[in-house]
Tab-separated table of C-alpha atoms in Angstrom:
chain	number	residue	atom	x	y	z
A	105	GLU	CA	99.788	-112.553	90.900
A	106	PRO	CA	97.020	-111.148	89.645
A	107	THR	CA	93.180	-113.091	90.050
A	108	PRO	CA	90.050	-112.743	89.467
A	109	ARG	CA	89.319	-111.582	92.963
A	110	LEU	CA	91.852	-109.288	93.165
A	111	TRP	CA	91.061	-107.467	89.257
A	112	SER	CA	87.439	-107.058	90.240
A	113	LEU	CA	88.680	-105.092	93.822
A	114	LEU	CA	91.091	-102.981	91.538
A	115	GLY	CA	88.304	-101.935	89.705
A	116	ASP	CA	85.691	-101.639	92.735
A	117	LEU	CA	88.355	-98.818	93.815
A	118	HIS	CA	88.596	-97.166	90.871
A	119	PHE	CA	85.137	-97.235	90.668
A	120	MET	CA	85.365	-95.363	93.380
A	121	ARG	CA	87.649	-92.778	92.579
A	122	LYS	CA	84.896	-92.577	89.659
A	123	ASP	CA	88.163	-93.590	87.686
A	124	TYR	CA	85.790	-95.643	85.242
A	125	ALA	CA	87.850	-95.923	82.221
A	126	GLU	CA	90.784	-98.284	84.331
A	127	SER	CA	87.541	-99.809	86.313
A	128	TYR	CA	85.797	-101.262	83.381
A	129	GLU	CA	89.315	-102.554	82.082
A	130	ALA	CA	90.305	-103.895	85.781
A	131	TYR	CA	86.517	-105.695	85.422
A	132	ARG	CA	87.038	-106.930	82.254
A	133	GLN	CA	90.167	-108.856	83.428
A	134	SER	CA	88.199	-110.091	86.064
A	135	ALA	CA	85.330	-111.338	84.144
A	136	ALA	CA	88.389	-113.000	81.043
A	137	MET	CA	89.653	-115.067	84.613
A	138	ASP	CA	86.938	-116.065	86.439
A	139	THR	CA	83.692	-117.163	83.855
A	140	THR	CA	81.471	-118.013	87.108
A	141	SER	CA	80.490	-114.720	88.252
A	142	GLY	CA	78.193	-112.049	85.698
A	143	ARG	CA	79.885	-109.368	88.762
A	144	PRO	CA	82.117	-107.948	86.578
A	145	LEU	CA	80.292	-107.793	83.302
A	146	LEU	CA	77.211	-106.473	85.340
A	147	MET	CA	79.677	-103.599	86.831
A	148	MET	CA	81.799	-103.544	83.871
A	149	GLY	CA	78.389	-102.657	82.104
A	150	TYR	CA	77.937	-99.415	84.950
A	151	CYS	CA	80.837	-97.994	83.641
A	152	ALA	CA	80.517	-98.288	80.059
A	153	ILE	CA	77.903	-95.995	81.107
A	154	GLN	CA	79.031	-93.238	82.751
A	155	LEU	CA	81.456	-92.987	79.243
A	156	GLU	CA	78.903	-93.412	77.343
A	157	LYS	CA	80.266	-96.190	75.869
A	158	ASN	CA	76.750	-97.440	74.579
A	159	GLU	CA	77.517	-100.038	72.080
A	160	ASP	CA	79.533	-102.223	75.376
A	161	ALA	CA	77.138	-100.893	77.501
A	162	ILE	CA	75.170	-103.151	76.370
A	163	SER	CA	77.091	-105.983	75.658
A	164	ALA	CA	78.599	-106.177	79.277
A	165	LEU	CA	74.787	-106.291	81.012
A	166	GLU	CA	73.608	-108.752	78.126
A	167	ARG	CA	76.336	-110.861	79.491
A	168	ALA	CA	75.283	-110.535	83.087
A	169	VAL	CA	71.906	-111.391	82.746
A	170	GLU	CA	73.170	-115.439	82.180
A	171	TYR	CA	73.895	-115.263	85.514
A	172	PRO	CA	71.473	-115.067	87.684
A	173	ASP	CA	72.378	-113.655	91.116
A	174	GLU	CA	73.219	-110.374	88.887
A	175	ARG	CA	70.212	-111.158	86.126
A	176	GLY	CA	67.238	-109.131	87.657
A	177	LYS	CA	70.173	-105.265	87.683
A	178	ALA	CA	71.440	-105.985	84.085
A	179	ASN	CA	67.979	-106.756	82.745
A	180	GLN	CA	66.745	-103.081	84.512
A	181	LEU	CA	70.297	-101.214	83.201
A	182	LEU	CA	69.798	-102.574	79.776
A	183	LEU	CA	65.917	-101.701	79.467
A	184	ALA	CA	67.060	-98.599	80.942
A	185	LEU	CA	69.715	-97.836	78.469
A	186	LYS	CA	67.396	-99.415	75.408
A	187	GLN	CA	65.069	-97.086	75.576
A	188	LEU	CA	67.757	-93.939	76.632
A	189	THR	CA	69.334	-94.769	72.978
A	190	GLY	CA	65.234	-96.135	71.559
A	191	GLU	CA	67.306	-99.467	70.632
A	192	GLN	CA	64.689	-102.475	71.220
């Protein structure tokens, strides 16, 4: 039976293979099943950046900022992404 951890591991496998679309979907499933971890949201942001889906990346990263363990990296990525896209 699928679990948040299983979806996250699947996302990691796809990410290592640079299959960012499949990875994004696996992390999305993980995030939907477990709201206690911000890592799937952070990883969704990374994947969306690779897929050049900036709005999806910003959305995921803004949610990841809410988690203390992910806040620093998510803020760094948000700042860089917003500078690249000219958003404030």
